[in-house]
Amino acid sequence: NAGVTQTPKFQVLKTGQSMTLQCAQDMNHNSMYWYRQDPGMGLRLIYYSASEGTTDKGEVPNGYNVSRLNKREFSLRLESAAPSQTSVYFCASSEAGGFYEQYFGPGTRLTVT
Amino acid sequence: ELKVEQNPLFLSMQEGKNYTIYCNYSTTSDRLYWYRQDPGKSLESLFVLLSNGAVKQEGRLMASLDTKARLSTLHITAAVHDLSATYFCAADSTSGGGADGLTFGKGTHLIIQP
């Protein structure tokens, strides 16, 4: 099992450009999540999908959109990137939300200039 | 709104010593998670604590949960250099059934020196 995979690993964007971060899991998990990690801030939840077909905003959703493409895949889109979105982005999944730990992908390091 | 606070945020200690990292959370949550992160790497799950009084141990690490005090601790016994990392605690909101994501503390950057 590959667990949780993310692409790309690194990306540099110019202000105003758009991009989509891809995430896939092969553990048959129902719930998937997108977090961002900034120095000294811990991880903050951007969006989550409790189950296939549903998505909800987390703590810091502004400037992002998500798509739960199917049970395996959950993508994060930046429509018009801003320097404030420079961060490391982690995707995670869990079996049923709560009572189970979340498994994290390797992360995408994004720089917006 | 659930808030999670860890202390200390930075800890430098010597090998062989014992120390405790504290994690306080602000509202009702019966579930507490501990993760480890090495520099430039992803997060690795260490412990899942699901009820009041839960205690779990793995090697030199032991975690406990007191839901009445809204406090979890991560105790390090006889520290070794390999335990140097950043440790995060996280809690989820029981009102969301646990599926609405985790709220993380800011992390404790632990350096263990010979």
Short mmCIF file of C-alpha atoms in Angstrom, two decimals:
data_model
loop_
_atom_site.label_atom_id
_atom_site.label_comp_id
_atom_site.label_asym_id
_atom_site.label_seq_id
_atom_site.Cartn_x
_atom_site.Cartn_y
_atom_site.Cartn_z
CA ASN A 1 0.00 0.00 0.00
CA ALA A 2 1.24 3.47 -0.89
CA GLY A 3 -0.93 5.10 1.83
CA VAL A 4 -1.58 8.75 1.05
CA THR A 5 0.16 10.21 -2.00
CA GLN A 6 0.37 13.84 -3.04
CA THR A 7 1.51 15.57 -6.22
CA PRO A 8 3.47 17.66 -6.86
CA LYS A 9 6.10 17.63 -4.09
CA PHE A 10 7.30 21.15 -4.85
CA GLN A 11 5.76 24.02 -6.81
CA VAL A 12 6.59 27.66 -7.43
CA LEU A 13 3.81 29.92 -8.66
CA LYS A 14 3.57 33.56 -9.53
CA THR A 15 0.90 35.69 -7.92
CA GLY A 16 -2.40 35.21 -9.75
CA GLN A 17 -1.58 31.80 -11.23
CA SER A 18 -3.78 28.82 -10.50
CA MET A 19 -2.97 25.23 -9.71
CA THR A 20 -4.45 22.04 -8.32
CA LEU A 21 -2.85 19.87 -5.66
CA GLN A 22 -3.70 16.22 -6.02
CA CYS A 23 -4.19 13.70 -3.22
CA ALA A 24 -5.05 10.01 -3.36
CA GLN A 25 -5.32 7.28 -0.73
CA ASP A 26 -5.46 3.53 -1.17
CA MET A 27 -6.67 2.59 2.33
CA ASN A 28 -10.40 2.73 1.51
CA HIS A 29 -10.85 5.58 3.98
CA ASN A 30 -14.08 7.55 4.05
CA SER A 31 -12.75 10.87 5.33
CA MET A 32 -10.12 13.09 3.72
CA TYR A 33 -8.60 16.41 4.75
CA TRP A 34 -6.42 19.26 3.55
CA TYR A 35 -4.19 21.14 6.02
CA ARG A 36 -1.61 23.84 5.64
CA GLN A 37 1.46 24.14 7.85
CA ASP A 38 3.17 27.44 8.46
CA PRO A 39 6.16 28.06 10.74
CA GLY A 40 5.08 28.48 14.35
CA MET A 41 1.40 27.88 13.50
CA GLY A 42 1.02 24.14 13.67
CA LEU A 43 -1.35 22.67 11.09
CA ARG A 44 -4.61 24.35 10.17
CA LEU A 45 -7.54 22.70 8.46
CA ILE A 46 -8.48 24.14 5.06
CA TYR A 47 -11.27 21.81 3.87
CA TYR A 48 -12.44 18.33 4.66
CA SER A 49 -14.61 15.64 3.17
CA ALA A 50 -16.27 13.46 5.78
CA SER A 51 -17.45 11.03 3.13
CA GLU A 52 -17.59 10.69 -0.64
CA GLY A 53 -19.85 13.35 -2.09
CA THR A 54 -19.51 15.86 0.76
CA THR A 55 -17.08 18.67 1.41
CA ASP A 56 -16.97 21.33 4.14
CA LYS A 57 -14.91 24.34 5.08
CA GLY A 58 -12.34 24.17 7.81
CA GLU A 59 -10.59 26.92 9.71
CA VAL A 60 -8.87 28.68 6.76
CA PRO A 61 -10.84 28.04 3.53
CA ASN A 62 -10.55 31.45 1.85
CA GLY A 63 -8.76 31.32 -1.50
CA TYR A 64 -9.19 27.56 -1.92
CA ASN A 65 -11.65 25.14 -3.46
CA VAL A 66 -11.80 21.35 -3.21
CA SER A 67 -13.22 18.43 -5.13
CA ARG A 68 -13.84 14.94 -3.79
CA LEU A 69 -13.49 13.22 -7.12
CA ASN A 70 -14.26 9.74 -5.77
CA LYS A 71 -13.58 7.82 -2.58
CA ARG A 72 -9.83 7.74 -3.29
CA GLU A 73 -9.11 11.25 -4.50
CA PHE A 74 -9.45 14.71 -2.96
CA SER A 75 -7.99 17.72 -4.77
CA LEU A 76 -7.26 21.26 -3.58
CA ARG A 77 -7.37 24.15 -6.04
CA LEU A 78 -5.88 27.61 -5.76
CA GLU A 79 -7.72 29.78 -8.28
CA SER A 80 -5.54 32.89 -7.97
CA ALA A 81 -2.47 32.27 -5.86
CA ALA A 82 -1.27 34.88 -3.38
CA PRO A 83 2.03 35.12 -1.45
CA SER A 84 0.06 34.44 1.76
CA GLN A 85 -0.62 30.95 0.40
CA THR A 86 3.07 30.06 0.52
CA SER A 87 3.03 27.04 2.81
CA VAL A 88 3.42 23.30 3.08
CA TYR A 89 0.17 21.52 2.26
CA PHE A 90 -0.68 18.14 3.73
CA CYS A 91 -3.46 15.81 2.71
CA ALA A 92 -4.70 13.26 5.24
CA SER A 93 -7.26 10.50 5.42
CA SER A 94 -8.93 8.50 8.15
CA GLU A 95 -11.14 5.47 8.35
CA ALA A 96 -14.34 7.01 9.66
CA GLY A 97 -13.50 10.36 11.24
CA GLY A 98 -12.88 10.39 14.96
CA PHE A 99 -11.67 7.38 16.96
CA TYR A 100 -9.02 6.75 14.32
CA GLU A 101 -5.81 8.55 13.62
CA GLN A 102 -5.38 10.45 10.41
CA TYR A 103 -2.70 9.29 7.98
CA PHE A 104 -0.78 12.06 6.32
CA GLY A 105 0.72 12.35 2.86
CA PRO A 106 4.29 13.54 2.24
CA GLY A 107 3.25 17.16 1.67
CA THR A 108 3.53 19.73 -1.11
CA ARG A 109 5.84 22.67 -0.57
CA LEU A 110 4.32 25.66 -2.39
CA THR A 111 5.98 29.02 -2.90
CA VAL A 112 4.06 31.95 -4.37
CA THR A 113 6.20 34.86 -5.55
CA GLU B 1 -14.32 26.95 19.08
CA LEU B 2 -11.81 24.31 19.99
CA LYS B 3 -8.34 25.57 20.87
CA VAL B 4 -5.29 23.44 21.63
CA GLU B 5 -2.26 24.75 23.46
CA GLN B 6 1.04 22.99 23.94
CA ASN B 7 3.89 23.83 26.22
CA PRO B 8 6.70 24.19 26.06
CA LEU B 9 7.04 25.14 22.39
CA PHE B 10 10.77 24.55 22.48
CA LEU B 11 12.68 22.11 24.64
CA SER B 12 16.36 21.30 24.73
CA MET B 13 17.32 18.46 26.98
CA GLN B 14 20.14 16.05 27.64
CA GLU B 15 20.16 12.38 26.88
CA GLY B 16 19.09 10.27 29.80
CA LYS B 17 16.79 12.88 31.30
CA ASN B 18 13.02 12.72 31.73
CA TYR B 19 10.59 15.41 30.64
CA THR B 20 6.91 16.04 29.98
CA ILE B 21 5.12 17.94 27.21
CA TYR B 22 1.71 19.33 28.13
CA CYS B 23 -1.32 19.74 25.90
CA ASN B 24 -4.40 21.66 27.03
CA TYR B 25 -7.59 21.97 25.01
CA SER B 26 -10.43 24.39 25.46
CA THR B 27 -13.73 22.59 24.94
CA THR B 28 -15.18 19.17 25.34
CA SER B 29 -13.26 16.61 23.36
CA ASP B 30 -12.88 12.99 24.31
CA ARG B 31 -10.22 12.21 21.76
CA LEU B 32 -6.63 13.34 21.73
CA TYR B 33 -3.92 12.49 19.21
CA TRP B 34 -0.14 12.78 19.32
CA TYR B 35 2.01 13.04 16.19
CA ARG B 36 5.71 13.26 15.51
CA GLN B 37 7.27 15.24 12.68
CA ASP B 38 10.92 15.06 11.62
CA PRO B 39 12.39 18.07 9.74
CA GLY B 40 11.09 18.27 6.19
CA LYS B 41 8.94 15.17 6.65
CA SER B 42 5.30 14.32 7.11
CA LEU B 43 3.47 13.59 10.35
CA GLU B 44 3.61 10.16 11.94
CA SER B 45 0.90 9.03 14.35
CA LEU B 46 2.18 8.14 17.82
CA PHE B 47 -0.85 7.72 20.06
CA VAL B 48 -4.64 7.88 19.93
CA LEU B 49 -6.27 8.50 23.33
CA LEU B 50 -9.99 7.88 23.29
CA SER B 51 -11.23 8.12 26.87
CA ASN B 52 -10.62 9.68 30.23
CA GLY B 53 -7.72 8.02 32.01
CA ALA B 54 -6.32 6.47 28.83
CA VAL B 55 -2.62 5.76 29.00
CA LYS B 56 -0.52 4.44 26.15
CA GLN B 57 3.19 3.65 26.00
CA GLU B 58 5.59 2.98 23.17
CA GLY B 59 9.25 2.64 24.05
CA ARG B 60 10.41 5.73 25.91
CA LEU B 61 7.19 7.67 25.22
CA MET B 62 4.05 7.54 27.33
CA ALA B 63 0.88 9.54 26.70
CA SER B 64 -2.09 10.08 28.99
CA LEU B 65 -5.45 11.84 28.85
CA ASP B 66 -7.47 13.56 31.57
CA THR B 67 -10.71 14.78 29.98
CA LYS B 68 -11.92 16.44 33.17
CA ALA B 69 -8.84 18.65 33.30
CA ARG B 70 -8.78 18.86 29.47
CA LEU B 71 -5.14 17.88 29.61
CA SER B 72 -2.95 15.37 27.86
CA THR B 73 0.70 14.74 28.60
CA LEU B 74 3.51 13.15 26.61
CA HIS B 75 6.22 11.88 28.93
CA ILE B 76 9.71 11.09 27.71
CA THR B 77 11.76 8.70 29.80
CA ALA B 78 15.56 8.54 29.59
CA ALA B 79 15.66 10.56 26.38
CA VAL B 80 17.85 9.51 23.46
CA HIS B 81 18.98 11.57 20.48
CA ASP B 82 16.66 9.71 18.08
CA LEU B 83 13.66 11.25 19.83
CA SER B 84 14.63 14.72 18.60
CA ALA B 85 11.67 15.93 16.53
CA THR B 86 8.64 18.19 16.68
CA TYR B 87 5.70 16.72 18.59
CA PHE B 88 2.14 17.82 17.96
CA CYS B 89 -0.98 17.15 19.93
CA ALA B 90 -4.37 17.47 18.26
CA ALA B 91 -7.99 17.15 19.29
CA ASP B 92 -11.21 16.79 17.37
CA SER B 93 -14.59 18.29 18.06
CA THR B 94 -17.08 15.79 19.39
CA SER B 95 -19.90 17.96 18.05
CA GLY B 96 -18.78 17.08 14.55
CA GLY B 97 -18.76 13.38 15.25
CA GLY B 98 -15.05 13.47 14.85
CA ALA B 99 -15.16 13.66 11.06
CA ASP B 100 -14.61 17.38 10.78
CA GLY B 101 -10.85 17.43 11.11
CA LEU B 102 -8.31 17.98 13.85
CA THR B 103 -7.28 21.12 15.69
CA PHE B 104 -3.54 21.07 16.27
CA GLY B 105 -1.32 22.66 18.85
CA LYS B 106 1.62 24.67 17.59
CA GLY B 107 4.03 21.84 18.27
CA THR B 108 6.92 21.26 20.66
CA HIS B 109 10.34 21.38 19.01
CA LEU B 110 12.41 18.89 21.00
CA ILE B 111 16.20 18.73 20.78
CA ILE B 112 18.02 16.03 22.72
CA GLN B 113 21.71 16.61 23.13
CA PRO B 114 24.35 14.03 24.06
#
